[in-house]
Coordinates of C-alpha atoms and ligand atoms in Angstrom, one line a residue:
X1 CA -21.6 -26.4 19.3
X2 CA -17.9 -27.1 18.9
X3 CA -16.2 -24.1 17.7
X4 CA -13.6 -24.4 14.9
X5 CA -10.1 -23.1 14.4
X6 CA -9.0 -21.0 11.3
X7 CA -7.5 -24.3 9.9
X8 CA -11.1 -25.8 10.1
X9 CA -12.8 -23.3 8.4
X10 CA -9.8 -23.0 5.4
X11 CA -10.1 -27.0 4.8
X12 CA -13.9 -26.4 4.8
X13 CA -13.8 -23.4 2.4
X14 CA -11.1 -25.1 0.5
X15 CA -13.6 -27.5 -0.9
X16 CA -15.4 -24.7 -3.0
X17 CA -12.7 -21.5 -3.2
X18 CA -9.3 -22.5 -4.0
X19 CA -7.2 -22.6 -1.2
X20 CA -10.2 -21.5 1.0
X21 CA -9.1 -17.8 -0.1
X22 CA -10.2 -15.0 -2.0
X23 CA -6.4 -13.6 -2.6
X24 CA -3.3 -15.7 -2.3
X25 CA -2.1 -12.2 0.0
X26 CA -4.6 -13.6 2.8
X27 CA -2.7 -16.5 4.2
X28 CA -1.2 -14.7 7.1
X29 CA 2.4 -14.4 6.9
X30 CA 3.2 -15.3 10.9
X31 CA 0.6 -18.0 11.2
X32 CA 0.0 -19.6 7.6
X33 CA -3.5 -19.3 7.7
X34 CA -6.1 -16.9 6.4
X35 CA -8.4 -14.8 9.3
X36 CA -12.2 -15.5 8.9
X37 CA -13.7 -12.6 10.5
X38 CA -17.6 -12.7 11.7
X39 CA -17.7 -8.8 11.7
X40 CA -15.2 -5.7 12.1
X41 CA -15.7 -2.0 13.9
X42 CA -13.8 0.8 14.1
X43 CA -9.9 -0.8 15.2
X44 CA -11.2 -3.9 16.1
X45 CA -12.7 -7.5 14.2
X46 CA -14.3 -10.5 15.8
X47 CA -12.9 -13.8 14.6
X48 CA -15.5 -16.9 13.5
X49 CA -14.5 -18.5 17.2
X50 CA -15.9 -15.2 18.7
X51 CA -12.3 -13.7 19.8
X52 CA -11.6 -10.3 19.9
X53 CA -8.5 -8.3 18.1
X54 CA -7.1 -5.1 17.8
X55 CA -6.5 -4.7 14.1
X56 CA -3.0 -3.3 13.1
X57 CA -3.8 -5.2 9.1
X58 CA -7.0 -3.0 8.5
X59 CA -7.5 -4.7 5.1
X60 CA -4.2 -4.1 3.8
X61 CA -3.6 -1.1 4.6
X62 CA -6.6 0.2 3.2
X63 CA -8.9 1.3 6.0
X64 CA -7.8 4.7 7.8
X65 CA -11.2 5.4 9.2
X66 CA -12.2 2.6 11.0
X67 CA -14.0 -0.5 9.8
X68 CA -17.6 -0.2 9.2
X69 CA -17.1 3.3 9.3
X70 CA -20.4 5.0 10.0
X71 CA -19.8 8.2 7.6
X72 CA -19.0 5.5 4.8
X73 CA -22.2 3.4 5.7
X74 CA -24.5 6.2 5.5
X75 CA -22.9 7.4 2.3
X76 CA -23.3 3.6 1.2
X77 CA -27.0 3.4 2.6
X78 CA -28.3 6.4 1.0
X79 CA -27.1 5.6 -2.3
X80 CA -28.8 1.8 -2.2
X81 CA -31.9 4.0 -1.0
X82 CA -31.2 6.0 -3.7
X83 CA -31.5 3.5 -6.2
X84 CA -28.0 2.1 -7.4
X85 CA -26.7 1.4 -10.4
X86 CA -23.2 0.5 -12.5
X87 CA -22.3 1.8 -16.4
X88 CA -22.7 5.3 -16.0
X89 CA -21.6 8.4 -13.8
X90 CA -23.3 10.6 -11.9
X91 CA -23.4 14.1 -9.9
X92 CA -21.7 12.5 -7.6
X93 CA -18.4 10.8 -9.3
X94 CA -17.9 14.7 -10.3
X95 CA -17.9 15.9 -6.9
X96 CA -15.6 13.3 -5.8
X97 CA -13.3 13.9 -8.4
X98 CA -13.5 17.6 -8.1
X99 CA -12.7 16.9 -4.1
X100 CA -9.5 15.1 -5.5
X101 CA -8.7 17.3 -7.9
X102 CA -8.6 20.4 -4.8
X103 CA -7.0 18.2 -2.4
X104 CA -4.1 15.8 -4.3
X105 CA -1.1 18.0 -5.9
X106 CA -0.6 15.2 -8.7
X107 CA -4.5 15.5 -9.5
X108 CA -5.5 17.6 -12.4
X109 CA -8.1 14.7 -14.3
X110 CA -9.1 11.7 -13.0
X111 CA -10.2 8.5 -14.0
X112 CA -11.5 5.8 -11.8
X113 CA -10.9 2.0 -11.8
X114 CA -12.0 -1.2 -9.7
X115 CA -8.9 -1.9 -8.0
X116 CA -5.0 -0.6 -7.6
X117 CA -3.5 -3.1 -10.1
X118 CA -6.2 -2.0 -12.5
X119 CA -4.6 1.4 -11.4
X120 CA -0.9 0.7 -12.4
X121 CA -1.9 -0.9 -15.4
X122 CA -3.5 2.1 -16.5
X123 CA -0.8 4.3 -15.3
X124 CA 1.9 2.2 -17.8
X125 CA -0.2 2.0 -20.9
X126 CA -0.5 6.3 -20.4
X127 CA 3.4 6.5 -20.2
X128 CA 4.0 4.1 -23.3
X129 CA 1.0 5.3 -25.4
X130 CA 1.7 9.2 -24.6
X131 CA 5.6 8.8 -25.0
X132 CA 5.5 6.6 -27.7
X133 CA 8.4 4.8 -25.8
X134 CA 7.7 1.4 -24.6
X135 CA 9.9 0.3 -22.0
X136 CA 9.4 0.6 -18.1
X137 CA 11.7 1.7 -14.9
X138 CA 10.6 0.3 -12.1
X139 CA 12.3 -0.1 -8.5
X140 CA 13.7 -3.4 -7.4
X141 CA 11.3 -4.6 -4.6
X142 CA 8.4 -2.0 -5.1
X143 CA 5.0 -3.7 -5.0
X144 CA 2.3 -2.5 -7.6
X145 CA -0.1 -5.1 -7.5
X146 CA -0.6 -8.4 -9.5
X147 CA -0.7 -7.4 -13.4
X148 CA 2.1 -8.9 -15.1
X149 CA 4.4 -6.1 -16.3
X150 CA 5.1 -5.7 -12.4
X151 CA 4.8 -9.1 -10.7
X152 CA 8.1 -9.8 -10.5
X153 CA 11.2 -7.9 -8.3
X154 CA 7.6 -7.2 -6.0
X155 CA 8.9 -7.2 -2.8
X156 CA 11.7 -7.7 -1.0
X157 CA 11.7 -11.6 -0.6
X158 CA 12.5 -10.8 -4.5
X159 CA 15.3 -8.3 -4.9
X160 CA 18.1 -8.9 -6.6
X161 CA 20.8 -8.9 -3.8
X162 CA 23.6 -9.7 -5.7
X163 CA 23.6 -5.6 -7.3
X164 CA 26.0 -3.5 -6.1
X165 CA 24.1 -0.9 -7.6
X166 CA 26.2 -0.5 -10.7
X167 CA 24.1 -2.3 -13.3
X168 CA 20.0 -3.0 -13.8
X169 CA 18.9 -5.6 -11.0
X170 CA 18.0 -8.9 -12.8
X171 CA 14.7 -10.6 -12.9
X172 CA 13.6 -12.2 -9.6
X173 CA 10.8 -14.0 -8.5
X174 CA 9.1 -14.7 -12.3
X175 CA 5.9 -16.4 -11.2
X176 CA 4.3 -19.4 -13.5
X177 CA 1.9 -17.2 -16.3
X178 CA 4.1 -14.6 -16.7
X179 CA 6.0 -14.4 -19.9
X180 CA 9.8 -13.5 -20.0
X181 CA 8.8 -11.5 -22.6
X182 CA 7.9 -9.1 -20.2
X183 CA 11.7 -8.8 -18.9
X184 CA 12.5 -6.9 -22.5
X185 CA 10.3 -4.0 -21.6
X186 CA 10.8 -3.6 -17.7
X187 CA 13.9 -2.4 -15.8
X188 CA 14.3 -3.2 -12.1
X189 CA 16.9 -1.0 -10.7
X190 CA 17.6 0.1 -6.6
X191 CA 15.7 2.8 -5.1
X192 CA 17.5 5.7 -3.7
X193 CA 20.7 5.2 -6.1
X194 CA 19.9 8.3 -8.9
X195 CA 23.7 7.3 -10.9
X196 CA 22.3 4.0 -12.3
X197 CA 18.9 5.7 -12.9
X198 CA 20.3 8.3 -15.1
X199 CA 23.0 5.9 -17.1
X200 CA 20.1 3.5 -17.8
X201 CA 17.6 6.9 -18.7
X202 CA 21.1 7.7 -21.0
X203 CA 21.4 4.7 -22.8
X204 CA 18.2 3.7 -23.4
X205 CA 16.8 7.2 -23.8
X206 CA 14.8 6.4 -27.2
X207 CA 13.3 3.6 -25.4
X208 CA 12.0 4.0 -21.8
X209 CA 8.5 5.8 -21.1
X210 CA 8.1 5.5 -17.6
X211 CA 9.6 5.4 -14.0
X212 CA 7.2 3.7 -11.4
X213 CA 8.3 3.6 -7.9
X214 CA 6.4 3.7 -4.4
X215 CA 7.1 7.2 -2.8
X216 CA 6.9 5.5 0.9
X217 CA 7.4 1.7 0.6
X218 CA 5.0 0.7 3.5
X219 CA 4.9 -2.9 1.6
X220 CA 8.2 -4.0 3.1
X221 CA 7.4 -2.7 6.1
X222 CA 8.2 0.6 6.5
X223 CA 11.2 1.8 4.3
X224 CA 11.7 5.7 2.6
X225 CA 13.3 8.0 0.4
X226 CA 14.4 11.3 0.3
X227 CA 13.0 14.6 -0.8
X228 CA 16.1 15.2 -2.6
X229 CA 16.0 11.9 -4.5
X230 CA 12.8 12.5 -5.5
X231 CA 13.4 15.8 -7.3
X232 CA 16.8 13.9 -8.8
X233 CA 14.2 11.6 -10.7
X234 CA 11.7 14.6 -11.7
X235 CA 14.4 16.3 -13.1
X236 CA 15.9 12.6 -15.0
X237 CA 12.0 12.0 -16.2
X238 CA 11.4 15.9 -17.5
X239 CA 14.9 15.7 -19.3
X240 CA 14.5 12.3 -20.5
X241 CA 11.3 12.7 -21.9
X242 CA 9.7 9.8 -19.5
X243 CA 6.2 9.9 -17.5
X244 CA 6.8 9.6 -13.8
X245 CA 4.3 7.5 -12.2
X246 CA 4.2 7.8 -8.4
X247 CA 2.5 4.6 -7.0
X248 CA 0.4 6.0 -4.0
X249 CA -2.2 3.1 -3.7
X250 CA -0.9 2.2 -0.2
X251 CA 1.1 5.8 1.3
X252 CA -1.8 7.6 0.2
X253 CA -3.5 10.0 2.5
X254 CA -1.3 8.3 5.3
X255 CA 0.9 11.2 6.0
X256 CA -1.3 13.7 4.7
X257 CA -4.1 14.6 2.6
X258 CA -1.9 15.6 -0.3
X259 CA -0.7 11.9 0.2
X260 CA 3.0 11.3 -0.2
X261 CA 4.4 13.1 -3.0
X262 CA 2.8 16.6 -0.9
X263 CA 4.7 15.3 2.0
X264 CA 7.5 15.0 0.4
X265 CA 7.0 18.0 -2.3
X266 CA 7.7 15.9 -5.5
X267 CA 4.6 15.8 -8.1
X268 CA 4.5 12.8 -10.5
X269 CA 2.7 12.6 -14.4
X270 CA 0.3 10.3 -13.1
X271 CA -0.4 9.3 -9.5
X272 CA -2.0 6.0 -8.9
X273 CA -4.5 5.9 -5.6
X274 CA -6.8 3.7 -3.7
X275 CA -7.2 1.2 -0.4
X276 CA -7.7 4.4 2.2
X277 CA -9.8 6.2 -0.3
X278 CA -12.8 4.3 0.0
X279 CA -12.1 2.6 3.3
X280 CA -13.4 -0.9 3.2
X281 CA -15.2 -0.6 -0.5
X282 CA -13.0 -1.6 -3.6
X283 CA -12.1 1.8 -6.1
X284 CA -8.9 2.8 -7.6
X285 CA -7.9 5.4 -9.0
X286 CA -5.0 6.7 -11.7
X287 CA -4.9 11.2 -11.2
X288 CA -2.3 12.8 -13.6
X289 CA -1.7 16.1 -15.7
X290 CA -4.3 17.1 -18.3
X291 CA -1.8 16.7 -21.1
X292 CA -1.0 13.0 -20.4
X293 CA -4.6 11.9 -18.8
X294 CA -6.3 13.6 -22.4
X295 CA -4.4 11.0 -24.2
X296 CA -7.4 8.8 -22.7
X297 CA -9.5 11.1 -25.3
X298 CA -7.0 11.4 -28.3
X299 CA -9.5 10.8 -31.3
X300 CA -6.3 9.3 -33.3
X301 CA -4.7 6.8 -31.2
X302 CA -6.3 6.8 -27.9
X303 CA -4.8 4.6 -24.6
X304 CA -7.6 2.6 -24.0
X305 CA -9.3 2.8 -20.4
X306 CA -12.8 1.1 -19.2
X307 CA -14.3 -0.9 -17.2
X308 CA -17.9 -2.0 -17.0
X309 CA -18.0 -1.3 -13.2
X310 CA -15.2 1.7 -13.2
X311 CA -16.3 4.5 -11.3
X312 CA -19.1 2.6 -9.4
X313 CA -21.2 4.3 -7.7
X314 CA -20.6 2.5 -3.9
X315 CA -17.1 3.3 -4.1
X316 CA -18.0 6.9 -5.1
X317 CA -20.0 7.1 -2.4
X318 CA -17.4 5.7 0.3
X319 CA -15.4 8.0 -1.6
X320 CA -17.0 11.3 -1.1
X321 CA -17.1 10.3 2.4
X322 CA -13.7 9.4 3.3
X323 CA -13.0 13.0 1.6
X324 CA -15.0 14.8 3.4
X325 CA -13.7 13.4 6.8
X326 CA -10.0 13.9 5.4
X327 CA -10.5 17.5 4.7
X328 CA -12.1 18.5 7.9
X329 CA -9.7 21.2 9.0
X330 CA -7.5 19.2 12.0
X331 CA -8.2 15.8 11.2
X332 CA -4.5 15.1 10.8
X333 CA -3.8 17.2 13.6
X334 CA -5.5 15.0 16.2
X335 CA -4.7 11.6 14.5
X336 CA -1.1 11.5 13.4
X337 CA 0.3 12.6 16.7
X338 CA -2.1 10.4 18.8
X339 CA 0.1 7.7 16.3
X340 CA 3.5 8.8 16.4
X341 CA 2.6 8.7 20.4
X342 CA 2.3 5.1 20.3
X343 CA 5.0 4.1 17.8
X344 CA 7.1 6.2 21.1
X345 CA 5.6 4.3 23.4
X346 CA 6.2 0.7 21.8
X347 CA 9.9 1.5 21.4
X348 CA 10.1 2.5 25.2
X349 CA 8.2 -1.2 26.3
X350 CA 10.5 -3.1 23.7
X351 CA 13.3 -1.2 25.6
X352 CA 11.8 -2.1 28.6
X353 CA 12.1 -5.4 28.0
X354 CA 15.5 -5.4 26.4
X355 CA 13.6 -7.1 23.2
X356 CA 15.5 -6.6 20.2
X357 CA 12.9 -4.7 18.1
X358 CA 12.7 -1.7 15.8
X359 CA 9.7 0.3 15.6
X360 CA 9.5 2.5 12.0
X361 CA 7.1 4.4 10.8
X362 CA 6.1 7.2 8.8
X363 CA 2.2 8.8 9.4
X364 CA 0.3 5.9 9.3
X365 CA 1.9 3.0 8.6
X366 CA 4.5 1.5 10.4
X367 CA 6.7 -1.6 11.0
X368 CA 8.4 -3.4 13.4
X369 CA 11.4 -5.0 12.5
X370 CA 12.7 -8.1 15.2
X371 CA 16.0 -9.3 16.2
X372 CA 17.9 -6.0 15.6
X373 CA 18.2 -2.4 17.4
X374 CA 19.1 -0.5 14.8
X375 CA 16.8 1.5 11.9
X376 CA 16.4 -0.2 8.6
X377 CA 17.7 1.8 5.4
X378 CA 17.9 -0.5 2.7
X379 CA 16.5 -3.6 1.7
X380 CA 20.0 -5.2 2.8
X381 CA 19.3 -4.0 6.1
X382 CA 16.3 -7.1 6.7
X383 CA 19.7 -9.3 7.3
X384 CA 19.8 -8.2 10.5
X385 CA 16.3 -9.1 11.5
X386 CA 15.6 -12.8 13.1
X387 CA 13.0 -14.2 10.9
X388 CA 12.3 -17.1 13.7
X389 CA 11.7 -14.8 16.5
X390 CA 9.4 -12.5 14.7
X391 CA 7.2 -15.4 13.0
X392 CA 7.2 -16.5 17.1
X393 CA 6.8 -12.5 18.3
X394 CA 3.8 -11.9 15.7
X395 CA 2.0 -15.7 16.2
X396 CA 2.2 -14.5 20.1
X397 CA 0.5 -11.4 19.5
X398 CA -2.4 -12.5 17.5
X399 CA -3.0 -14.8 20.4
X400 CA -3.1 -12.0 22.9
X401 CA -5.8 -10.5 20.3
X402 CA -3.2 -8.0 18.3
X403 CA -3.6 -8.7 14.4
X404 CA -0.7 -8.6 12.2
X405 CA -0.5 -9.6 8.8
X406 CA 1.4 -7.4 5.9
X407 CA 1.2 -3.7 5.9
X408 CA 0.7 -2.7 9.6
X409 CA -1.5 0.3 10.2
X410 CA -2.8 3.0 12.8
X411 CA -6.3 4.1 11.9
X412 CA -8.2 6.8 13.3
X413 CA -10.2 4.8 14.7
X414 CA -7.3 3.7 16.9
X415 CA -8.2 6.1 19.6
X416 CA -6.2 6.5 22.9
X417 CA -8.1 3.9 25.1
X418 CA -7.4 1.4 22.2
X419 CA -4.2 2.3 22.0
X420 CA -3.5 2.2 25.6
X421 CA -5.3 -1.6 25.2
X422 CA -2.6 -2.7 22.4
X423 CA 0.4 -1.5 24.5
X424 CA -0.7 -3.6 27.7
X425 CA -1.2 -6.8 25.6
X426 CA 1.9 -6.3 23.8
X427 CA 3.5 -6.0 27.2
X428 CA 1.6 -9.3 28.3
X429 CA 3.3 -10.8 24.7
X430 CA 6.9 -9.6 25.7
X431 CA 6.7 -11.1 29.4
X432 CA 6.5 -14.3 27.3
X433 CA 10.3 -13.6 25.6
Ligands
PLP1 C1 1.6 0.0 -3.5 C2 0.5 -0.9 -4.1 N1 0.2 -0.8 -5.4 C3 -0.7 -1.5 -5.9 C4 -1.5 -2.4 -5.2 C5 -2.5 -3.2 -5.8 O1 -3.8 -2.8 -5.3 P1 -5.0 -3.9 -5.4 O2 -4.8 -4.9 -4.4 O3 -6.2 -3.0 -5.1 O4 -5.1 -4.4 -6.8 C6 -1.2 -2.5 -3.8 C7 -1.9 -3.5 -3.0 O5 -1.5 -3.9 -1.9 C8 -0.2 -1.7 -3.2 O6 0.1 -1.8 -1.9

């Protein structure tokens, strides 16, 4: 039997799923072409030719445990044994949501939805129905998902370059299906630049709701904030009167338990969460102060939030799993240094090799930035990168069996050995430069 190649099988899927993919995100973005997997464990997948990678994509970001994580499958197993079921809660969706509720700062209700843009959507009706103030901050560049209120200024292939941080970015990267009607009640601005935050909160002070922003932006690669900045906008949202909405859906539970904003000790309104939560099994999840989340309940004028399938019970399942493997007292201790290990030990073979490369991360997502030697700040920063040499660097890698797509991650299940594994094949990739 002949085996065929990833462009094979997308032609062949193409005839019956558009474009031969489930998400317009899956077309790699070294490569062109979408991964077909046959099955995935722990840090590593086999591909439908029968090769072998290492996994640095883990679904997006979303998998901290491993694939096919075995606490997750029996949590999964016993509730099909169980008997499973969608359209109402049960013992269990409290328990995870109590777990939550003791381990997430931002967390003092809950509600859960199917997926992270489901999450953000949510989170922006709460700020405009419980401020009665309709209009949106959000951060030139952030990603929140494919709803329409934040689809454009997404990431930073659409950033408005031309700001010198004086004014409101304008609108970039407007995709067909979204109406400009949209640009009337959302305001890109720069991250990490607090004066043009607070004269746009001044002047439009009657109007604007909410502030959503990514507290680690691990979409662009691996880019941060400050501590200090962070309080800056609590204070701006508590004195103008605005719901602060931390987006969490991909930092979550990467640094920490208590997810970024306890890293960083900031707590939003409303916290939207996800991907890592339920490790391999779709859930999201919006967390947020009693005050705002009861607007859900408000017998008057409610904000509106349901799904058939929100709060299924899989997810809840994966759920109370993935919690109860994040709270076990060291966890963190073992994994995050084991990672920050490796990010060390992939600057020292880029050095090695005198390969122009900059390896950032925070917990555990990472990036690694080629053609420059310097660490990235600000979005301005990617100039110095070589876009040809990393499309070449990355295509290399994932034929040495090292899989990169967007949002590069360490799991747990990266354990030393594996570890030890990526490092020699990326040396075997940099012998090739
Ligand atoms: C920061 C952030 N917010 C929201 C989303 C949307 O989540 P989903 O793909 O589950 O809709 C993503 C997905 O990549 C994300 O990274």
């Amino acid at each position: 039997m002949t085996k065929k190649t990833l462009n094979e099988w997308q032609r062949e899927a193409s005839v019956y799923i558009t474009g031969g993919m489930s998400s317009s995100f899956r077309a790699n973005q070294f490569t062109g072409v979408p991964m077909y997997a046959e099955k995935a464990d722990g840090a590593r997948f086999i591909d439908l030719a029968g090769k072998e990678y290492i996994d640095f994509f883990m679904c997006h970001g979303a998998v901290l445990l491993g694939h096919n994580c075995p606490e997750v499958k029996r949590a999964l197993i016993l509730s099909i044994e169980k008997g499973f079921f969608a359209g109402m809660d049960s013992p269990e969706t409290v328990t995870f949501a109590e777990k939550l509720c003791r381990a997430v700062p931002a967390a003092e209700e809950i509600r859960f939805v199917n997926s992270g843009s489901e999450g953000t959507l949510l989170a922006l009706r709460l700020a405009r129905g419980y401020t009665g103030k309709d209009k949106i901050i959000r951060i030139d560049g952030h990603f929140h998902g494919v709803h329409d209120y934040l689809l454009a200024n997404n990431l930073v292939s659409k950033v408005d370059y031309e700001n010198d941080g004086n004014r409101a970015s304008r609108t970039i990267g407007r995709t067909a299906g979204i109406p400009y009607i949209i640009d009337q009640v959302v305001i890109p601005i720069p991250w990490n630049n607090i004066e043009i935050m607070e004269r746009i909160l001044k002047e439009q002070d009657d109007e604007i709701g909410g502030i959503i922003m990514n507290v680690i932006d691990y979409n662009n690669g691996c880019f941060l904030t400050t501590s200090k900045y962070l309080q800056q906008v609590r204070m701006l949202a508590d004195k103008y009167n605005v719901v602060l909405i931390f987006d969490e859906i991909l930092s979550g539970f990467k640094t920490g338990v208590s997810c970024g904003h306890g890293y960083y000790g900031v707590v939003p309104d409303i916290c939207t969460l996800g991907k890592a939560l339920t490790n391999d099994v779709p859930m999201g999840i919006v967390v947020g102060k009693k005050e705002i989340m009861s607007k859900i309940m408000d017998p008057v004028n409610p904000v509106i939030a349901g799904g058939t399938f929100s709060g299924n019970q899989l997810g809840i399942a994966a759920g109370n799993a993935v919690m109860d493997i994040l709270c076990r007292p060291g966890f963190y201790r073992e994994y995050l240094p084991r990672v920050e290990k490796f990010y060390e030990e992939l600057k020292k073979l880029f050095n090695s090799y005198g390969f122009p490369a900059v390896v950032q991360g925070l917990g555990a997502g990472f990036y690694i930035y080629i053609g420059t030697d310097k660490p990235l700040e600000t979005y301005s920063d990617l100039k110095r990168t070589n876009k040809p040499l990393a499309k070449d660097f990355f295509t290399s890698c994932i034929r040495h069996g090292l899989y990169f797509h967007t949002d590069f991650t360490v799991s747990a299940a990266h354990d030393q050995g594996t570890l030890d594994e990526a490092l020699s094949r990326f040396e075997d990739v940099l012998k090739e430069f």
